[in-house]
């Protein structure tokens, strides 16, 4: 039995972020016990392959993904539960790409079971409905565009799942108070209820969230950019089974501020409203919160579970990789919540990094491959921050020009479809297309469309499940064939990496969507990376071509300079 | 909409940026110049006149 599984002892503790305030009932979160670590008081502690600092979404996802790959991991979290910090302002919306990753981690079905799948929403300008949108679900998909669920549920599911993985050890109540790098070893000073000890690791991944203390320990300073925007964020228990995502701009009872309402787990709703132009202190007092909520909901039979106040800000580290310490999730990039790009981005960071760390630790690849994490996820963070900032500028314009055009769009949106499309209350998180990564191999020019190198693979229903159900976290050659698949024994590795093979024929592709989306008529080969982004593709549908793509992809990554420049 | 959402967002952001970059006393004139240029690009008097009526509503 691992320490992790012992630490889940079924106790729960109540967390409220409004101290001693009876009207706010708070959440009950799973409580995890502290256990004396094996190397406590060891003068020469062992070197773990990977230590992760922080047990939020990105840290837990990374621990799980590494654990599935059999990489030994120690995860250190300062608290005794997930979700204890800022319970009100945490993520709720999981995108399709993220759900695919969570599915691999074995928790997506639980999220679907407790969460709310949604695809419909309304946008009001004042009290006038200007847009009722329906995100058409893509046919034959395993996962919807979005499922909403409070973040702590997902974290608890992940912690529970990870506790079943032999190679992962979760250490709660373990606060990192110092970091030293010496050559190939990082030493963490860890404070616990029984005193301080040292954890040594070959690689440390800092997933310690916004206001990362790991940055402070390393003497890094990343400037914060504050938006002139602050919101009250409330979770409430109310019987509104049909609640849709609703966004109000220029809400008259908020002095023209904005507000949003979201569904969550059954009986739970989140309502947020802008307070920067009001009295922020007054707005988060329980009496005022109840007053506001009664106005939004038109009813008073609700129970306030949590209240928070959140100033929107962005912070982007210049580099995510500092020697053997790598930053991920909010520790590396903070952004406003519009579009649900924070938590989704953190989980996608984890997926991008896990296979690369495994490759370095198993000596399948040199350390240069970690620089591709830097390049790819920095690009993702820049895109996510830009999209969230543009939404923020629409919702609460900061300049004369921004307000002029925003108001013009809102007025035109009442009658013109093109203007409705410009109403930007958050552009949804989606998979990033890695544009200039060395891991992408240019194709042979024979594709007019399809999924380009660097894009995430497209999955949909096949004869016996879904395409990505067959993917096992390795480089995978997908052969689209009009006749027979590749003959003879297939190579099981390429460039030292395991290589899987999947054959898609017209009879496998029962919907026809795969051949169409991959522009695979007449035959095509796609090579997927271990994080299911496309490494390369070819019209030469042979195992040799697949091996060549993997070799070239990795050779290009190894040719990166030691610290690649982010452009 | 004639554009994709990404294209629309890019145009919108550039419009805001360009308008804010003009001196205060040139903001309205900038918009007038832009409208005239776009009317010329449309190249269809009926459509331009219809757009003028729509904007006036």
XYZ file of C-alpha atoms in Angstrom, chain A residues 3-502:
500
model
C 1.416 6.356 1.474
C -1.087 8.013 -0.831
C -3.766 5.414 -0.316
C -3.306 5.522 3.432
C -3.724 9.262 3.397
C -7.269 9.091 2.101
C -9.076 8.395 5.296
C -12.568 9.438 4.356
C -12.771 12.393 6.704
C -14.109 15.673 5.458
C -13.666 19.150 6.801
C -15.681 22.244 6.295
C -14.064 25.090 4.440
C -15.559 28.537 4.328
C -13.813 31.596 3.085
C -15.910 33.981 5.133
C -14.717 33.451 8.667
C -17.276 33.040 11.433
C -20.113 34.048 9.212
C -23.088 31.794 9.746
C -25.018 32.715 6.574
C -22.251 31.225 4.431
C -22.307 27.480 4.904
C -19.082 26.520 3.129
C -18.053 23.335 1.370
C -17.071 20.088 3.002
C -13.843 18.879 1.466
C -12.043 15.578 1.794
C -9.367 15.765 4.445
C -6.081 13.982 3.917
C -3.800 12.884 6.703
C -0.144 13.647 7.099
C 2.144 10.631 7.257
C 5.738 10.612 8.314
C 7.692 10.489 5.041
C 10.160 7.626 4.612
C 13.172 9.914 4.308
C 12.326 12.099 7.316
C 15.539 12.681 9.311
C 17.530 10.809 6.671
C 20.848 12.672 6.333
C 21.255 11.356 2.804
C 17.753 11.210 1.335
C 17.185 9.386 -1.951
C 16.771 11.301 -5.194
C 13.238 10.964 -6.523
C 12.840 11.153 -10.295
C 10.114 13.802 -10.039
C 8.731 15.931 -7.236
C 5.639 18.014 -7.852
C 4.886 21.025 -5.687
C 1.170 21.723 -5.437
C -1.873 19.462 -5.490
C -4.250 21.513 -7.598
C -5.521 20.548 -11.036
C -2.223 20.755 -12.904
C -0.160 19.109 -10.147
C -2.583 16.239 -9.663
C -3.021 15.749 -13.405
C 0.730 15.637 -13.901
C 1.191 13.207 -11.017
C -1.491 10.981 -12.512
C -0.148 11.108 -16.043
C 3.382 10.339 -14.852
C 2.012 7.611 -12.606
C 0.234 5.986 -15.539
C 3.608 5.941 -17.275
C 5.142 4.231 -14.265
C 7.332 7.196 -13.340
C 7.857 7.497 -9.579
C 6.491 10.816 -8.329
C 6.270 12.548 -4.973
C 3.616 15.261 -4.792
C 3.860 17.813 -1.986
C 0.891 19.947 -1.010
C 0.901 22.428 1.817
C -2.696 21.796 2.815
C -4.685 18.860 4.167
C -7.254 18.982 1.381
C -7.766 20.133 -2.151
C -9.663 23.286 -2.735
C -8.945 24.923 0.590
C -7.514 28.048 -0.934
C -9.939 30.421 -2.605
C -12.783 27.982 -2.817
C -15.040 30.516 -4.463
C -12.859 31.625 -7.330
C -11.760 28.301 -8.721
C -12.479 26.718 -12.056
C -15.692 25.007 -13.025
C -15.667 24.363 -16.791
C -13.833 21.495 -18.482
C -13.395 21.590 -22.232
C -13.530 18.616 -24.577
C -9.756 18.441 -24.951
C -9.340 18.432 -21.174
C -12.045 15.796 -20.768
C -10.091 13.539 -23.116
C -7.073 13.878 -20.802
C -9.196 13.361 -17.696
C -10.671 10.291 -19.378
C -7.197 8.839 -19.691
C -6.753 9.587 -15.998
C -9.930 7.648 -15.288
C -12.014 10.445 -13.789
C -13.917 11.967 -16.717
C -16.958 9.709 -16.384
C -17.286 10.668 -12.722
C -17.094 14.324 -13.724
C -19.795 13.753 -16.334
C -21.957 11.910 -13.789
C -21.881 14.648 -11.150
C -21.328 17.690 -13.375
C -23.577 19.489 -15.812
C -23.082 19.132 -19.537
C -24.179 22.354 -21.167
C -24.310 23.762 -24.652
C -26.790 26.602 -24.384
C -26.572 30.127 -23.046
C -28.055 33.592 -23.151
C -26.509 37.044 -23.266
C -28.406 40.121 -22.160
C -27.591 43.761 -22.755
C -29.323 45.374 -19.833
C -32.599 43.506 -19.668
C -32.794 42.799 -23.392
C -31.871 39.376 -24.680
C -29.427 39.865 -27.542
C -28.183 36.332 -28.035
C -29.423 32.860 -27.258
C -26.672 30.585 -28.426
C -26.537 26.824 -28.763
C -23.154 25.201 -29.180
C -24.069 22.433 -31.585
C -22.540 19.241 -30.260
C -20.187 17.754 -32.808
C -21.658 14.461 -33.958
C -20.199 11.133 -32.873
C -18.005 12.572 -30.132
C -17.289 10.917 -26.823
C -17.104 14.200 -24.941
C -19.184 17.384 -25.138
C -17.834 20.902 -25.601
C -18.063 21.561 -21.853
C -18.951 19.979 -18.543
C -19.225 22.166 -15.454
C -18.251 20.969 -11.998
C -16.650 22.658 -9.027
C -12.892 22.193 -9.135
C -12.563 20.532 -5.755
C -14.690 17.598 -6.923
C -12.305 17.013 -9.821
C -9.316 17.323 -7.521
C -10.807 14.815 -5.112
C -11.476 12.380 -7.949
C -7.914 12.815 -9.164
C -6.442 12.347 -5.680
C -8.521 9.208 -5.212
C -7.484 7.814 -8.580
C -3.831 8.673 -8.078
C -3.818 6.961 -4.716
C -4.344 3.724 -6.669
C -1.129 4.231 -8.661
C 1.823 2.484 -7.079
C 4.399 4.951 -8.344
C 2.776 8.110 -6.981
C 3.024 9.278 -3.401
C 0.844 12.144 -2.204
C 2.230 14.004 0.780
C -0.232 16.426 2.338
C 0.583 19.149 4.882
C 3.999 19.402 3.314
C 4.936 22.980 2.543
C 8.025 23.737 0.505
C 9.962 26.500 2.255
C 13.194 26.457 0.304
C 14.730 25.298 -2.975
C 18.316 24.596 -3.945
C 19.598 23.429 -7.302
C 22.928 21.693 -7.452
C 23.776 20.186 -10.805
C 21.301 17.457 -11.587
C 19.585 17.452 -8.210
C 17.024 19.820 -6.765
C 16.638 19.854 -2.995
C 13.418 21.058 -1.441
C 13.168 22.052 2.198
C 9.761 20.843 3.339
C 7.945 21.974 6.461
C 5.524 19.484 8.027
C 3.568 19.101 11.269
C 6.465 17.085 12.720
C 9.251 19.336 11.534
C 11.301 20.089 8.467
C 13.020 17.618 6.157
C 14.518 17.521 2.689
C 13.133 16.067 -0.515
C 15.627 15.559 -3.335
C 14.556 15.100 -6.930
C 15.998 15.019 -10.413
C 13.162 17.204 -11.636
C 10.788 19.450 -9.753
C 7.577 20.717 -11.292
C 6.127 23.780 -9.597
C 2.346 23.622 -9.792
C 1.808 25.789 -6.748
C -0.695 28.072 -8.382
C -1.162 31.805 -8.538
C 1.327 33.773 -6.462
C 3.714 30.838 -6.728
C 6.044 30.651 -3.749
C 8.356 28.477 -5.817
C 9.069 31.534 -7.925
C 9.985 33.427 -4.769
C 12.241 30.601 -3.569
C 14.126 30.742 -6.868
C 14.437 34.513 -6.729
C 12.231 34.950 -9.768
C 10.008 37.928 -10.140
C 7.262 37.915 -12.733
C 5.407 41.191 -13.030
C 1.665 41.145 -12.535
C -0.679 43.059 -14.762
C -3.893 43.921 -12.969
C -7.039 44.553 -14.939
C -9.278 47.296 -13.748
C -11.803 44.595 -13.012
C -12.927 42.861 -9.839
C -15.760 40.397 -9.300
C -17.720 38.918 -6.442
C -17.885 35.163 -6.926
C -20.542 33.135 -5.152
C -21.591 29.519 -5.086
C -25.090 28.799 -3.898
C -27.375 25.897 -3.284
C -30.656 26.412 -5.103
C -33.173 24.241 -6.877
C -32.777 25.468 -10.460
C -32.354 22.322 -12.548
C -32.676 24.125 -15.880
C -30.307 27.002 -15.274
C -28.434 28.046 -18.427
C -25.226 29.980 -18.728
C -26.456 33.557 -18.582
C -24.363 36.660 -19.062
C -25.613 40.162 -18.375
C -23.792 43.175 -19.758
C -24.789 46.655 -18.559
C -26.924 45.108 -15.843
C -29.049 47.997 -14.560
C -29.103 46.830 -10.926
C -25.317 46.749 -10.892
C -24.804 50.276 -12.175
C -24.196 48.861 -15.660
C -21.723 46.228 -14.469
C -21.666 42.652 -15.755
C -22.802 39.398 -14.186
C -22.753 35.733 -15.066
C -24.604 32.649 -13.878
C -23.409 29.082 -14.395
C -24.723 25.645 -13.574
C -22.519 23.265 -11.574
C -23.229 19.994 -9.783
C -26.924 19.232 -9.094
C -28.511 21.888 -6.946
C -25.476 24.172 -7.154
C -25.180 27.401 -9.133
C -22.413 29.950 -9.438
C -23.271 33.620 -9.774
C -20.569 36.246 -10.225
C -20.870 39.975 -10.666
C -18.623 42.888 -11.287
C -17.819 45.048 -8.260
C -14.888 47.196 -9.359
C -17.167 50.197 -9.899
C -19.147 49.560 -6.719
C -17.915 49.246 -3.133
C -15.915 45.998 -3.304
C -15.822 45.503 0.459
C -19.537 46.033 0.827
C -20.389 43.829 -2.144
C -18.970 40.659 -0.582
C -20.746 41.037 2.750
C -23.310 38.256 3.147
C -26.276 40.611 3.497
C -25.414 42.404 0.257
C -24.688 39.118 -1.469
C -28.139 37.801 -0.594
C -29.678 41.022 -1.853
C -27.850 40.775 -5.170
C -28.611 37.098 -5.613
C -32.300 37.660 -4.926
C -32.266 40.247 -7.702
C -30.537 37.932 -10.193
C -32.602 34.871 -9.394
C -35.936 36.476 -8.601
C -36.260 34.248 -5.517
C -34.914 33.969 -1.994
C -34.956 30.230 -1.360
C -31.230 29.717 -1.773
C -28.315 29.019 0.526
C -25.017 30.841 0.025
C -22.182 28.325 0.169
C -19.201 30.508 -0.594
C -18.330 34.117 -1.307
C -15.109 35.339 -2.783
C -13.619 38.433 -4.307
C -11.311 38.174 -7.260
C -9.297 40.851 -9.027
C -8.522 39.827 -12.584
C -4.878 39.792 -13.481
C -2.369 38.247 -15.811
C 1.116 37.040 -15.041
C 3.268 35.190 -17.534
C 6.711 33.895 -16.683
C 9.343 34.782 -19.239
C 10.505 31.154 -19.100
C 8.795 28.114 -17.588
C 11.944 25.994 -17.350
C 14.608 27.045 -14.836
C 17.292 24.410 -14.739
C 15.616 21.319 -13.303
C 12.629 23.263 -11.976
C 9.700 23.544 -14.374
C 6.646 25.703 -13.852
C 3.151 24.669 -14.940
C -0.450 25.810 -14.546
C -1.250 29.045 -12.762
C 2.254 29.096 -11.282
C 3.525 29.756 -14.810
C 0.657 31.775 -16.222
C -2.268 33.531 -14.562
C -5.134 34.922 -16.542
C -8.715 36.134 -16.144
C -11.283 33.328 -16.130
C -13.114 34.276 -19.344
C -13.209 31.241 -21.606
C -12.224 28.810 -18.845
C -8.627 28.748 -19.974
C -6.903 28.565 -16.574
C -7.663 25.076 -15.297
C -7.915 23.646 -18.806
C -4.562 25.178 -19.691
C -2.957 23.724 -16.563
C -4.154 20.207 -17.328
C -2.942 20.560 -20.909
C 0.447 21.758 -19.580
C 0.606 18.532 -17.587
C -0.211 16.372 -20.579
C 2.424 18.118 -22.677
C 5.104 17.721 -20.021
C 4.445 14.194 -18.725
C 5.681 12.229 -21.729
C 8.702 14.467 -22.151
C 9.815 14.039 -18.544
C 9.312 10.294 -18.849
C 11.414 10.294 -22.031
C 14.278 12.122 -20.309
C 14.151 9.924 -17.218
C 14.133 6.733 -19.285
C 16.931 8.176 -21.446
C 14.856 7.912 -24.587
C 15.450 11.587 -25.217
C 17.904 14.229 -24.119
C 16.930 17.161 -21.936
C 16.404 19.331 -25.004
C 12.976 17.833 -25.357
C 11.931 19.728 -22.232
C 12.572 22.907 -24.211
C 9.705 21.918 -26.487
C 7.442 22.131 -23.431
C 8.752 25.656 -22.957
C 8.047 26.598 -26.579
C 4.679 24.910 -26.940
C 3.088 25.764 -23.639
C 4.434 29.312 -23.670
C 2.680 29.766 -26.988
C -0.481 28.325 -25.448
C -0.241 30.680 -22.473
C 0.243 33.713 -24.711
C -2.802 32.741 -26.784
C -4.912 32.050 -23.707
C -3.962 35.312 -22.040
C -4.639 37.307 -25.218
C -8.060 35.701 -25.649
C -9.028 36.244 -22.011
C -7.774 39.835 -22.115
C -9.793 40.580 -25.235
C -12.935 39.229 -23.575
C -12.175 41.321 -20.516
C -11.817 44.416 -22.689
C -15.206 43.745 -24.260
C -16.979 43.147 -20.975
C -15.499 46.153 -19.229
C -13.909 48.471 -21.805
C -10.908 50.362 -20.517
C -10.581 52.923 -23.299
C -12.836 55.255 -25.217
C -12.330 53.262 -28.412
C -13.084 49.965 -26.713
C -16.324 51.301 -25.270
C -17.304 52.916 -28.555
C -16.999 49.702 -30.528
C -18.375 47.526 -27.737
C -21.524 49.641 -27.504
C -21.837 49.652 -31.299
C -21.620 45.863 -31.387
C -24.232 45.500 -28.652
C -26.636 47.803 -30.443
C -26.157 46.081 -33.799
C -26.381 42.639 -32.210
C -30.106 43.128 -31.646
C -30.725 42.758 -35.374
C -27.551 41.615 -37.092
C -26.095 38.155 -36.907
C -22.535 39.273 -37.668
C -22.584 41.541 -34.611
C -23.838 38.735 -32.364
C -20.680 36.845 -33.268
C -18.581 39.785 -32.079
C -20.180 39.802 -28.617
C -17.256 38.484 -26.626
C -18.154 37.310 -23.132
C -15.436 34.643 -23.257
C -14.056 32.624 -26.134
C -14.062 29.004 -25.072
C -10.919 27.080 -24.314
C -9.904 24.710 -27.077
C -6.892 22.647 -28.012
C -3.881 24.690 -29.059
C -2.292 24.280 -32.462
C 1.457 24.292 -31.754
C 2.641 26.453 -34.594
C 6.400 26.480 -34.559
C 7.456 23.454 -32.602
C 10.425 21.360 -33.677
C 8.377 18.266 -32.863
C 6.249 18.925 -35.945
C 7.446 17.418 -39.173
C 6.345 19.166 -42.348
C 4.090 16.919 -44.401
C 4.790 15.972 -48.000
C 2.555 18.683 -49.398
C -0.134 16.234 -50.413
C -2.823 17.394 -47.973
C -5.383 20.063 -48.798
C -6.955 19.986 -45.356
C -6.986 17.529 -42.509
C -5.238 17.878 -39.180
C -1.955 19.761 -39.560
C 1.221 18.870 -37.676
C 1.059 20.525 -34.265
C -2.740 20.271 -34.021
C -4.481 17.964 -31.567
C -5.806 14.743 -33.052
C -9.504 14.493 -33.794
C -11.344 11.598 -32.224
C -14.800 10.277 -32.932
C -16.812 7.087 -32.914
C -15.409 4.061 -34.720
C -16.839 0.572 -35.082
C -15.957 -0.445 -31.536
C -15.693 2.709 -29.459
C -13.784 5.911 -30.177
C -10.534 6.421 -32.050
C -8.599 7.706 -29.040
C -9.753 4.825 -26.852
C -7.091 2.895 -28.749
C -4.385 5.394 -27.906
C -2.127 4.370 -25.040
C 0.078 7.405 -24.464
C 2.759 6.426 -26.956
C 3.766 7.614 -30.381
C 1.046 6.116 -32.534
C 0.949 5.577 -36.272
C -2.598 5.861 -37.598
C -2.950 4.306 -41.030
C -5.986 5.369 -43.051
C -6.314 2.683 -45.698
C -8.717 2.099 -48.572
C -7.795 -1.586 -48.716
C -5.627 -3.696 -46.446
C -3.499 -2.249 -43.660
C 0.283 -2.452 -43.560
C 1.456 -6.029 -43.809
C 4.113 -7.949 -41.939
C 5.508 -7.435 -38.463
C 5.188 -3.805 -37.444
C 8.044 -1.999 -35.690
C 7.400 -1.642 -31.971
C 9.695 1.306 -31.526
C 11.068 4.328 -33.290
C 14.046 6.389 -32.153
C 13.980 4.490 -28.859
C 10.318 5.307 -28.175
C 7.559 2.687 -28.140
C 5.452 2.926 -31.297
C 1.824 1.799 -31.533
C -0.153 1.211 -34.705
C -3.826 1.804 -35.440
